[in-house]
Amino acid sequence: MTRTLITGGAGFIGSHACVEFVQTGQEVVVLDNLSNASLRSIHAVERITQKNIPFVEGDIRDADVLGKLFHDHEIDSVIHFAGLKAVGESVEQPLKYFDNNVNGTLRLIEAMTNAGVKTIVFSSSATVYGTPEHCPISESAPTGAVNPYGRSKLMVEQMLQDLFASDPAWRISLLRYFNPVGAHASGEIGEDPNGIPNNLMPYISQVAIGKLPFLRVFGDDYPTPDGTGIRDYIHVVDLARAHVQALKFLRREPRIAIHNLGTGQGYSVLDVLKAFETACGRKLPFEITDRRSGDVAESYADPTKANCELEWRAEFGIEKMCADSWRWQSSHPEGFAD
Ligand code: NAD
Ligand code: WQD
């Protein structure tokens, strides 16, 4: 039976994707170097699905590991999550990001080419839109990343576009995620950031559990209804399901395609805080501070293309995103270390 290779499958989004692929009756094999994940997430996926998940610890830049993987398993497609994602770190260590994200993907594509596997779904990001001219953002909006992380995503998109132009036998899905949050409803898997979180939802979760004293709201003077930044938060399970649909789409339509993955609904920082207070049942302390450099006032998707072409729609709202994040955080205060 053919399998889908899931790179970065031990990570936040990848582990949720593993669950959805297995629960829709598909065979997977996971490759992850565990640089930002724990093997415990794979064990949790096994508990949720009641299935054994074949796992290889290794790096996408390692040709030997990839060669063996494609030799040992009958792989027909790749869902490519493996990569680094911290914007601030990418500014401090840009070469680390170009090596891992761009060179890593190049090595993966070479191994796929050697194995005759030409179907790939790539984790891109709404960050490729840089400072959007207007919202909602459609796939035809101009791109222009504003940091090395974003540029690494854009470079991979361009590399894959050029690859397709040179060989139309490839089937390539470029998925631009907006702001993934939430956790699996079982409370068994979720986001487990190292150190102090950079992103809003894990930061609020750690305030709620008492690990951090208060939330810093980065600016309340944006041209938005309450002055705080607006984003399109999307439940990670909705996001994971979009990957199942993207692979089905590529099997139907052999081409390259770009899709935005968001709900189309924007929420402000204070909206999210309020929804999380409802989820955890108490008021959470916050302070308004200066804007964070590089932040845009608002970013939310026009998800119409994904809704139509992928036959997919985000189902879960902000209440469930917060409730599931809270269930994960409160049952695993130390993440997978618990
Ligand atoms: P994550 O860090 O939880 O998952 C990435 C996984 O890849 C980790 O398990 C890590 O150990 C693994 N990995 C990293 N480099 C590797 C390498 N060279 N070889 C093998 N494994 C490697 O991050 P995530 O939030 O699950 O993100 C998954 C993908 O989605 C990333 O490519 C990220 O850039 C992209 N993305 C994430 C977000 C977000 O906000 N979470 C938004 C847009 C796009
Ligand atoms: C959301 C809102 C902040 C933290 C980042 C990456 C992007 C993508 C997703 C990978 C903003 C505000 C945040 C805090 C706050 N990742 N905020 N206090 O910046 O939209 O996107 O993650 O591709 O590339 O840039 O997400 O969760 O950091 O911020 O007020 O402590 O919350 O200003 O308005 P962002 P975020």
XYZ file of C-alpha atoms and ligand atoms in Angstrom:
418
model
C 0.000 0.000 0.000
C 1.318 3.452 -0.882
C 2.130 5.943 1.842
C 2.340 9.658 2.344
C 5.605 10.939 3.802
C 4.938 13.607 6.422
C 8.066 15.679 7.076
C 7.930 17.555 10.380
C 5.109 15.209 11.410
C 6.069 15.343 15.102
C 5.485 19.111 15.214
C 2.404 21.158 16.045
C 0.599 21.110 12.690
C 2.231 17.893 11.430
C 1.033 15.806 14.387
C -2.546 16.985 13.841
C -2.202 16.194 10.125
C -1.002 12.662 10.994
C -4.211 12.127 12.957
C -6.394 13.295 10.062
C -4.556 11.230 7.435
C -4.680 8.075 9.550
C -8.319 8.638 10.522
C -9.231 8.917 6.831
C -7.697 5.493 6.246
C -4.347 6.556 4.762
C -0.899 5.160 5.461
C 1.812 7.592 6.566
C 5.468 7.636 7.515
C 6.894 10.516 9.531
C 10.354 12.045 9.145
C 11.370 14.548 11.829
C 14.743 15.534 13.306
C 13.009 16.426 16.618
C 14.730 19.834 16.626
C 11.447 21.414 17.731
C 9.321 18.452 18.765
C 9.092 15.437 21.024
C 8.632 11.799 20.101
C 5.855 11.887 22.681
C 3.667 13.684 20.150
C 3.926 10.647 17.859
C 3.020 8.369 20.773
C 0.020 10.594 21.468
C -1.029 10.369 17.795
C -0.815 6.578 18.163
C -3.087 6.711 21.211
C -5.618 8.923 19.427
C -5.700 6.840 16.244
C -5.043 3.418 17.809
C -2.577 2.846 14.956
C 1.167 2.404 14.776
C 2.839 5.434 13.141
C 6.091 4.569 11.333
C 8.637 7.182 12.438
C 12.148 7.990 11.196
C 14.317 10.378 13.202
C 16.354 12.282 10.640
C 16.914 15.488 8.744
C 15.451 16.505 5.388
C 18.950 17.724 4.424
C 20.384 14.222 4.823
C 20.433 12.520 1.393
C 21.208 9.103 2.883
C 18.256 9.214 5.266
C 15.935 10.320 2.464
C 17.288 7.757 0.010
C 16.701 4.952 2.517
C 13.242 6.253 3.387
C 12.093 6.299 -0.240
C 13.693 2.877 -0.771
C 12.117 1.257 2.300
C 8.587 2.620 1.867
C 6.324 2.837 -1.140
C 5.826 6.604 -0.913
C 3.637 8.336 -3.509
C 3.291 11.821 -2.007
C 4.888 14.180 0.514
C 3.309 16.620 2.957
C 6.195 18.930 3.796
C 5.924 20.632 7.202
C 9.578 20.368 8.293
C 11.128 23.782 8.777
C 11.970 26.532 11.216
C 9.336 29.171 11.936
C 10.483 31.777 14.473
C 10.478 35.189 12.801
C 12.774 36.885 15.363
C 15.320 34.064 15.259
C 15.314 34.256 11.449
C 16.404 37.905 11.656
C 19.269 36.986 14.011
C 20.309 33.806 12.174
C 19.133 34.152 8.563
C 21.496 31.507 7.154
C 20.105 28.905 9.540
C 16.673 29.587 8.032
C 17.822 29.522 4.404
C 19.700 26.294 5.060
C 16.883 24.510 6.877
C 13.911 25.818 4.913
C 15.280 26.450 1.399
C 18.220 24.058 1.145
C 16.236 21.462 3.146
C 13.376 21.613 0.645
C 15.811 21.457 -2.277
C 17.359 18.268 -0.835
C 13.895 16.813 -0.319
C 12.890 17.592 -3.915
C 16.088 15.956 -5.189
C 15.344 12.799 -3.204
C 11.750 12.813 -4.466
C 13.007 13.196 -8.042
C 15.394 10.261 -7.576
C 12.532 8.158 -6.239
C 10.098 9.253 -8.971
C 7.732 10.853 -6.448
C 6.292 14.089 -7.847
C 3.449 15.097 -5.535
C 4.102 17.596 -2.738
C 2.029 19.758 -0.424
C 4.109 22.618 0.994
C 3.518 24.599 4.218
C 3.726 28.191 3.106
C 2.512 31.132 5.126
C 0.416 34.279 4.898
C 3.643 35.984 5.879
C 4.534 35.936 2.139
C 2.009 38.780 1.682
C 4.193 41.083 3.814
C 2.217 44.244 4.528
C -1.094 43.611 2.748
C -2.575 46.457 0.696
C -6.057 45.438 1.785
C -8.027 42.665 3.490
C -9.374 40.084 2.881
C -6.241 38.850 1.140
C -6.706 36.710 -1.964
C -4.041 34.502 -3.530
C -3.488 37.047 -6.308
C -2.435 39.762 -3.839
C 1.165 40.938 -4.272
C 3.800 39.076 -2.273
C 6.774 40.622 -0.527
C 8.051 39.050 2.649
C 9.559 41.390 5.222
C 11.864 39.031 7.163
C 14.204 36.098 6.394
C 11.628 33.507 7.527
C 9.047 34.928 5.123
C 11.608 35.171 2.342
C 12.559 31.505 2.882
C 8.889 30.569 2.304
C 8.671 32.754 -0.781
C 11.913 31.299 -2.184
C 10.576 27.767 -1.792
C 7.319 28.771 -3.494
C 9.340 30.221 -6.384
C 11.582 27.155 -6.545
C 8.528 24.903 -6.777
C 6.941 27.140 -9.451
C 10.129 26.876 -11.523
C 10.253 23.121 -10.975
C 6.691 22.761 -12.265
C 7.463 24.960 -15.287
C 10.372 22.659 -16.149
C 8.426 19.428 -15.588
C 4.608 19.564 -15.571
C 4.446 15.988 -14.280
C 4.813 17.505 -10.800
C 1.696 18.084 -8.674
C 2.300 20.877 -6.191
C 0.085 22.466 -3.571
C 1.288 25.672 -1.912
C -0.786 26.260 1.206
C -0.571 29.701 2.780
C -1.615 29.333 6.412
C -2.915 32.316 8.337
C -2.629 31.975 12.165
C -2.862 28.321 13.290
C -4.021 27.872 16.908
C -5.977 25.416 19.052
C -5.250 21.781 19.750
C -6.754 18.342 19.236
C -10.046 17.929 21.115
C -8.603 14.901 22.947
C -6.166 17.213 24.781
C -3.370 14.764 23.816
C -1.505 16.947 21.282
C -1.028 20.698 20.968
C 1.490 23.481 20.563
C 4.572 23.132 22.789
C 6.822 26.155 22.263
C 10.348 26.267 23.666
C 10.833 29.007 26.262
C 8.650 32.097 26.299
C 6.152 31.934 23.421
C 6.300 34.536 20.633
C 2.761 33.943 19.427
C -0.431 35.233 20.984
C -2.402 32.057 21.758
C 0.381 30.103 23.513
C 1.314 33.270 25.406
C -2.258 33.763 26.665
C -2.429 30.041 27.558
C 0.665 30.403 29.732
C -0.790 33.472 31.440
C -3.954 31.463 32.118
C -1.982 28.560 33.641
C 0.053 31.002 35.774
C 3.443 30.485 34.115
C 3.518 34.079 32.844
C 2.246 37.041 34.898
C 0.339 39.012 32.236
C -0.163 39.472 28.524
C 1.549 42.354 26.773
C -0.818 43.668 24.123
C 1.436 45.028 21.391
C -0.218 48.368 20.611
C -3.768 49.687 20.893
C -3.403 52.484 18.358
C -3.855 50.532 15.122
C -6.621 51.666 12.757
C -8.868 48.780 13.881
C -12.156 48.929 15.875
C -10.481 48.403 19.296
C -6.999 49.581 18.238
C -5.347 46.138 18.574
C -4.047 43.966 15.725
C -6.449 41.773 13.773
C -5.579 38.262 12.555
C -7.282 35.273 10.955
C -6.902 32.513 13.565
C -7.556 29.025 12.227
C -8.079 25.849 14.272
C -5.181 23.440 13.705
C -7.606 20.544 13.097
C -9.326 22.513 10.314
C -5.875 23.263 8.933
C -4.826 19.598 9.142
C -7.977 18.529 7.277
C -7.172 20.973 4.486
C -4.019 18.916 3.797
C -6.071 15.762 3.275
C -8.213 17.750 0.838
C -5.173 19.284 -0.883
C -3.760 15.844 -1.614
C -7.141 14.692 -2.980
C -7.177 17.833 -5.122
C -3.725 17.077 -6.559
C -4.823 13.520 -7.359
C -7.800 14.998 -9.288
C -5.942 17.922 -10.814
C -2.320 17.435 -11.788
C -1.006 20.987 -11.502
C 0.484 23.608 -9.204
C -1.929 25.644 -7.101
C -1.835 28.191 -4.296
C -4.507 28.275 -1.580
C -5.055 30.510 1.417
C -6.020 28.603 4.548
C -7.946 30.811 6.935
C -11.487 31.266 8.170
C -11.927 34.646 6.496
C -12.876 36.123 9.869
C -10.531 38.496 11.679
C -10.267 38.814 15.479
C -8.414 41.451 17.465
C -5.970 40.700 20.288
C -8.609 41.790 22.810
C -11.265 39.574 21.126
C -8.955 36.563 21.539
C -8.200 37.473 25.145
C -11.924 37.716 25.914
C -12.673 34.376 24.228
C -9.848 32.745 26.201
C -11.213 34.193 29.466
C -14.518 32.499 28.696
C -12.708 29.228 27.933
C -10.652 29.188 31.137
C -13.315 30.761 33.333
C -11.349 33.707 34.722
C -10.146 37.225 33.976
C -6.611 37.410 32.594
C -4.274 40.316 33.342
C -2.867 42.370 30.470
C -0.968 45.591 29.798
C -0.911 47.692 26.679
C 2.678 48.162 25.456
C 4.322 49.585 22.325
C 3.718 48.018 18.942
C 5.961 45.049 18.059
C 8.240 45.920 15.191
C 7.232 44.263 11.912
C 3.562 43.732 12.900
C 0.784 44.727 10.496
C -2.547 46.202 11.650
C -4.675 43.516 10.072
C -4.358 40.322 8.103
C -7.215 38.013 7.193
C -7.821 35.668 4.318
C -10.195 35.434 1.450
C -10.500 31.613 1.639
C -12.955 31.320 -1.303
C -10.465 29.567 -3.598
C -9.700 26.866 -1.011
C -13.411 26.546 -0.181
C -14.239 25.860 -3.860
C -11.221 23.998 -5.211
C -10.255 21.955 -2.141
C -13.896 21.338 -1.147
C -12.884 22.444 2.328
C -14.081 25.029 4.783
C -12.852 25.914 8.273
C -15.543 24.706 10.682
C -14.336 25.784 14.099
C -14.716 29.253 15.591
C -12.664 31.231 18.096
C -14.547 29.716 21.093
C -13.442 26.171 20.197
C -9.913 27.353 19.306
C -9.583 28.767 22.845
C -11.382 25.868 24.569
C -9.135 23.281 22.889
C -5.955 25.322 23.544
C -6.977 25.563 27.197
C -7.729 21.829 27.471
C -4.266 21.016 26.105
C -2.473 23.644 28.246
C -4.295 22.809 31.481
C -3.769 19.056 31.099
C -0.098 19.488 30.018
C 1.285 22.574 31.804
C 4.812 21.579 30.716
C 3.771 20.468 27.226
C 5.140 17.080 26.154
C 7.567 17.142 29.107
C 4.585 16.191 31.319
P 6.805 22.967 14.395
O 8.130 23.541 14.718
O 5.940 22.514 15.510
O 6.966 21.756 13.365
C 8.031 21.662 12.444
C 8.646 20.292 12.629
O 9.707 20.129 11.697
C 9.242 20.079 14.022
O 8.741 18.856 14.521
C 10.756 20.026 13.796
O 11.387 19.158 14.710
C 10.805 19.528 12.355
N 11.998 19.955 11.597
C 12.523 21.205 11.508
N 13.590 21.204 10.694
C 13.746 19.923 10.252
C 14.658 19.296 9.402
N 15.670 19.978 8.825
N 14.544 17.959 9.160
C 13.542 17.263 9.744
N 12.640 17.805 10.571
C 12.731 19.132 10.823
O 6.026 24.042 13.492
P 4.535 24.033 12.970
O 3.835 25.186 13.603
O 3.940 22.696 13.057
O 4.790 24.438 11.455
C 4.848 23.482 10.422
C 5.150 24.185 9.115
O 4.138 25.155 8.866
C 6.482 24.941 9.116
O 7.075 24.793 7.845
C 6.069 26.383 9.340
O 6.974 27.286 8.778
C 4.737 26.429 8.620
N 3.845 27.467 9.131
C 3.570 27.528 10.466
C 2.751 28.540 10.960
C 2.480 28.655 12.433
O 2.153 29.757 12.886
N 2.584 27.599 13.229
C 2.189 29.465 10.080
C 2.468 29.367 8.720
C 3.310 28.351 8.251
C -0.884 37.859 16.633
C -1.337 39.215 17.167
C 0.479 40.671 17.768
C 1.936 38.209 21.103
C 3.267 34.983 13.273
C 4.311 34.965 12.191
C 3.741 34.423 10.920
C 3.062 33.071 11.132
C 2.133 33.070 12.305
C 4.526 31.280 10.506
C -0.512 40.390 16.636
C -0.338 40.296 18.988
C 1.216 38.693 20.027
C 1.899 38.910 22.344
C 0.404 40.500 21.338
N 4.001 32.027 11.399
N 0.456 39.822 20.145
N 1.125 40.029 22.414
O 2.597 37.925 14.184
O 0.336 37.408 13.146
O 2.189 35.810 12.872
O 2.783 33.640 13.457
O 4.428 31.344 9.314
O 4.781 34.340 10.004
O 4.765 36.298 11.971
O 1.138 36.028 15.075
O 0.514 35.207 17.303
O 2.680 36.485 17.042
O 0.529 37.714 16.837
O -0.282 41.530 21.447
O 2.540 38.531 23.319
O -1.152 39.233 18.588
O 0.886 42.002 17.826
O -1.390 41.469 16.481
P 1.583 36.936 13.812
P 1.278 36.286 16.627
